[in-house]
Coordinates of C-alpha atoms in Angstrom, one line a residue:
M182 CA 106.0 -37.1 69.2
P183 CA 102.6 -35.3 69.2
A184 CA 101.8 -33.2 72.3
L185 CA 98.9 -34.1 74.6
D186 CA 95.9 -31.8 74.5
I187 CA 93.8 -31.2 77.6
H188 CA 91.9 -34.5 77.3
G189 CA 95.2 -36.3 77.0
K190 CA 96.4 -34.7 80.2
I191 CA 93.2 -35.6 82.0
A192 CA 93.5 -39.2 80.7
A193 CA 97.1 -39.3 82.2
S194 CA 95.8 -38.1 85.5
Q195 CA 93.1 -40.8 85.5
I196 CA 95.7 -43.5 84.9
A197 CA 97.9 -42.1 87.7
F198 CA 94.9 -42.0 90.1
Y199 CA 93.2 -45.3 89.4
T200 CA 96.3 -47.5 89.0
P201 CA 96.9 -47.7 92.8
V202 CA 93.2 -47.9 93.5
A203 CA 92.9 -50.9 91.1
A204 CA 95.9 -52.6 92.8
F205 CA 94.5 -52.0 96.3
T206 CA 90.9 -53.1 95.5
I207 CA 91.9 -56.3 93.7
A208 CA 94.1 -57.1 96.7
L209 CA 91.1 -56.8 99.0
V210 CA 89.0 -58.9 96.6
W211 CA 91.7 -61.6 96.6
R212 CA 92.1 -61.4 100.4
Y213 CA 88.5 -61.9 101.2
A214 CA 87.9 -64.4 98.3
F215 CA 84.6 -62.8 97.2
R216 CA 83.1 -63.7 100.6
R217 CA 81.4 -60.3 100.9
D218 CA 79.2 -58.1 98.8
A219 CA 81.0 -57.0 95.6
G220 CA 81.7 -53.4 96.4
W221 CA 85.5 -53.8 96.0
L222 CA 85.1 -55.9 93.0
F223 CA 83.0 -53.4 91.1
L224 CA 85.3 -50.6 92.3
F225 CA 88.2 -52.5 90.8
I226 CA 86.3 -53.0 87.5
F227 CA 85.5 -49.3 87.4
S228 CA 89.1 -48.4 88.1
A229 CA 90.3 -50.8 85.3
A230 CA 87.8 -49.2 82.9
R231 CA 89.1 -45.7 83.7
I232 CA 92.7 -46.9 83.3
S233 CA 91.8 -48.4 79.9
E234 CA 90.0 -45.3 78.8
G235 CA 93.0 -43.2 79.7
A236 CA 95.4 -45.6 77.9
L237 CA 93.3 -45.6 74.8
T238 CA 93.1 -41.8 74.8
L239 CA 96.8 -41.4 75.2
A240 CA 97.5 -44.0 72.5
G241 CA 95.1 -42.2 70.1
E242 CA 96.9 -38.9 70.8
L243 CA 100.5 -40.0 70.8
V244 CA 100.7 -42.4 67.9
Q245 CA 101.6 -40.8 64.5
Q246 CA 98.6 -42.4 62.7
P247 CA 96.0 -43.1 65.3
K248 CA 93.1 -45.5 64.5
V249 CA 89.6 -44.1 65.1
D250 CA 88.8 -47.3 66.9
L251 CA 91.0 -46.2 69.8
F252 CA 88.8 -43.1 70.3
I253 CA 85.6 -45.0 69.8
A254 CA 86.5 -47.4 72.6
A255 CA 87.6 -44.5 74.9
H256 CA 84.4 -42.6 74.3
I257 CA 82.3 -45.7 74.9
L258 CA 84.1 -46.4 78.2
Q259 CA 83.7 -42.8 79.3
A260 CA 79.9 -43.2 79.5
A261 CA 79.6 -46.9 80.1
A262 CA 82.0 -47.1 83.1
L263 CA 79.5 -45.2 85.2
A264 CA 77.7 -48.6 85.5
P265 CA 80.4 -50.3 87.7
L266 CA 80.6 -47.2 89.9
L267 CA 76.8 -47.5 90.5
L268 CA 77.2 -51.3 91.1
S269 CA 79.9 -50.6 93.7
T270 CA 77.5 -48.4 95.5
I271 CA 75.0 -51.3 95.7
G272 CA 77.8 -53.5 96.9
F273 CA 78.9 -51.1 99.7
L274 CA 75.4 -50.5 100.8
G275 CA 74.9 -54.3 101.0
M276 CA 78.2 -54.6 102.9
A277 CA 77.2 -52.0 105.5
G278 CA 73.9 -53.8 106.1
Q279 CA 75.4 -57.3 106.7
S280 CA 73.6 -58.9 109.8
T281 CA 70.9 -56.2 109.6
Y282 CA 68.9 -55.0 106.6
S283 CA 70.9 -57.0 104.0
E284 CA 69.6 -60.1 105.5
I285 CA 66.0 -59.1 104.7
S286 CA 64.9 -60.8 101.5
R287 CA 63.0 -57.8 100.3
V288 CA 66.0 -55.5 100.6
S289 CA 68.3 -58.1 99.0
L290 CA 65.8 -58.4 96.1
I291 CA 65.8 -54.6 95.6
F292 CA 69.6 -54.5 95.4
R293 CA 69.8 -57.4 93.0
L294 CA 67.1 -56.0 90.7
T295 CA 68.8 -52.6 90.8
G296 CA 72.0 -54.3 89.8
L297 CA 70.3 -56.0 86.9
V298 CA 68.9 -52.7 85.7
T299 CA 72.3 -51.2 85.9
L300 CA 73.7 -53.9 83.7
A301 CA 71.0 -53.3 81.2
G302 CA 72.0 -49.6 81.2
L303 CA 75.6 -50.7 80.6
A304 CA 74.5 -52.9 77.6
L305 CA 72.5 -49.9 76.2
S306 CA 75.5 -47.6 76.6
I307 CA 77.9 -50.0 74.8
A308 CA 75.5 -50.7 72.0
G309 CA 74.6 -47.0 71.6
G310 CA 78.3 -46.2 71.3
I311 CA 78.9 -48.7 68.6
L312 CA 75.9 -47.9 66.4
G313 CA 76.6 -44.9 64.2
T314 CA 80.3 -45.4 64.0
H315 CA 82.0 -47.0 61.0
I316 CA 81.1 -50.4 62.4
S317 CA 77.4 -49.6 61.8
P318 CA 77.2 -46.2 60.1
D319 CA 73.5 -46.4 59.0
K320 CA 72.2 -46.8 62.6
G321 CA 73.3 -43.6 64.1
N322 CA 69.8 -42.6 65.1
I323 CA 69.3 -45.8 67.0
G324 CA 72.7 -45.3 68.7
V325 CA 71.6 -41.9 70.0
I326 CA 68.4 -43.3 71.4
L327 CA 70.3 -46.1 73.1
R328 CA 72.9 -43.8 74.6
R329 CA 70.1 -41.5 75.9
A330 CA 68.1 -44.4 77.2
S331 CA 71.2 -45.7 79.0
A332 CA 71.8 -42.3 80.7
G333 CA 68.1 -42.3 81.7
V334 CA 68.6 -45.8 83.2
F335 CA 71.5 -44.6 85.3
V336 CA 69.5 -41.7 86.6
G337 CA 66.7 -44.1 87.6
V338 CA 69.3 -46.3 89.3
Y339 CA 70.7 -43.4 91.2
V340 CA 67.2 -42.4 92.4
I341 CA 66.5 -45.9 93.6
L342 CA 69.9 -46.1 95.4
F343 CA 69.2 -42.7 97.1
L344 CA 65.8 -43.8 98.3
A345 CA 67.2 -47.2 99.4
H346 CA 70.0 -45.6 101.4
L347 CA 67.4 -43.6 103.3
G348 CA 65.7 -46.8 104.2
C349 CA 69.0 -48.3 105.3
W350 CA 69.4 -45.6 107.9
T351 CA 66.2 -46.7 109.6
Y352 CA 68.3 -49.7 110.8
H353 CA 71.1 -47.6 112.3
F354 CA 70.2 -48.5 115.9
Q355 CA 70.9 -52.2 115.1
M356 CA 74.1 -51.7 113.2
R357 CA 77.6 -52.0 114.6
S358 CA 79.7 -48.9 114.6
Y359 CA 82.1 -49.9 111.9
R360 CA 79.3 -50.8 109.5
L361 CA 77.5 -47.6 110.4
R362 CA 80.7 -45.7 109.4
L363 CA 80.6 -47.4 106.0
L364 CA 76.9 -46.5 105.5
G365 CA 77.9 -42.9 106.5
G366 CA 80.6 -43.0 103.8
A367 CA 78.1 -44.2 101.2
T368 CA 75.9 -41.3 102.2
L369 CA 78.7 -38.8 101.8
T370 CA 79.4 -40.1 98.2
L371 CA 75.8 -39.7 97.0
P372 CA 75.9 -35.9 96.3
F373 CA 79.1 -36.3 94.3
L374 CA 77.7 -39.4 92.5
G375 CA 74.5 -37.4 91.8
V376 CA 76.5 -34.7 90.1
R377 CA 78.3 -37.3 88.0
V378 CA 74.9 -38.9 87.0
A379 CA 73.5 -35.5 86.2
Y380 CA 76.5 -34.9 83.9
A381 CA 75.8 -38.3 82.2
I382 CA 72.2 -37.3 81.2
L383 CA 73.3 -33.8 80.1
A384 CA 76.2 -35.3 78.1
A385 CA 73.8 -37.8 76.4
W386 CA 71.7 -34.9 75.1
S387 CA 74.6 -32.6 74.2
A388 CA 75.2 -34.1 70.8
S389 CA 73.7 -36.5 68.3
D390 CA 76.9 -38.5 67.7
L391 CA 79.6 -40.2 69.7
F392 CA 82.4 -37.8 68.8
G393 CA 80.5 -34.6 69.6
I394 CA 80.7 -33.3 66.1
S395 CA 76.9 -32.6 65.8
L396 CA 76.5 -30.6 69.0
S397 CA 73.2 -29.5 70.3
S398 CA 72.0 -26.2 68.9
R399 CA 71.7 -25.0 72.5
P400 CA 75.0 -23.8 73.8
S401 CA 73.9 -24.4 77.4
L402 CA 73.6 -28.0 76.6
A403 CA 76.4 -28.4 74.1
K404 CA 79.0 -27.4 76.8
F405 CA 78.3 -30.7 78.6
N406 CA 79.7 -32.8 75.7
P407 CA 82.7 -34.7 77.0
V408 CA 84.6 -34.6 73.7
N409 CA 84.0 -31.1 72.2
G410 CA 82.2 -29.3 75.1
E411 CA 83.8 -27.3 77.8
W412 CA 86.7 -29.3 79.3
I413 CA 86.5 -27.6 82.7
T414 CA 82.8 -28.8 83.0
F415 CA 83.9 -32.3 82.1
L416 CA 86.7 -32.2 84.5
M417 CA 84.7 -30.9 87.5
M418 CA 81.4 -32.7 86.9
S419 CA 82.7 -36.0 85.7
V420 CA 86.4 -36.7 86.4
A421 CA 86.6 -34.9 89.8
M422 CA 83.3 -36.3 91.0
E423 CA 84.5 -39.8 90.3
F424 CA 87.8 -39.2 92.0
V425 CA 85.9 -38.1 95.2
V426 CA 83.5 -41.0 95.1
T427 CA 86.3 -43.5 94.6
A428 CA 88.4 -42.0 97.4
L429 CA 85.6 -42.0 99.8
Y430 CA 84.7 -45.6 99.1
V431 CA 88.3 -46.7 99.6
L432 CA 88.6 -44.7 102.8
F433 CA 85.4 -45.9 104.5
S434 CA 85.5 -49.5 103.2
T435 CA 89.0 -50.0 104.6
V436 CA 87.8 -49.0 108.0
L437 CA 85.6 -52.1 107.8
S438 CA 88.5 -54.1 106.5
R439 CA 90.7 -53.2 109.4
R440 CA 88.0 -54.1 111.9
H441 CA 87.9 -57.6 110.5
S442 CA 91.6 -58.1 110.2
R443 CA 92.1 -57.9 114.0

């Protein structure tokens, strides 16, 4: 059996981390029957995407004659799964603001439009990952443009969420303590999420192809490629940041869950 390289070991750690998170969040979604903002639902989708990415990577490395489609799907998920993590941020901000700012139509509209923009970024990321592969080999340039546009959309969404969360704090005098703790948790995640989003834009410009074969001529940029760049940079700026954000969301959102189960 082929041995795992460093990316295979990272993939295994992602499966180990996100499997209990996925089970826990889907249990919360089931328990509350979608009655709240969809923070837990999108966190489950994000966890499922990371589990799928890890499984595809392991399958590609462990089978004797791996199919390139396994790696294509894994690389697409690596970039595209940032979308449900951003959507979960919208959901938890909305959950924290129930009975206060989330009831304001203008705020609700901002969250919904930001969610739609995030979904557009997701679509661009998936399309950009497909174009240029064997599925559509003559459209590689379009694929690069779409992947970079997607990363730019995610950066824009992050900026909107950061500014929106500052506005959310102006209602802190009206908020119950358990919802204020959730908003505080969202605030703690934003620096780590910001590092992850910064990595996304750098990774998008690190190579002109999905597999990281045609790396940027600038070594300072090429090292951010998640496939053939520096693995420690990928681990610290992408994988570890997502671990922290996920753990913080689970921790602070379950404080709210316990409050309502009494």
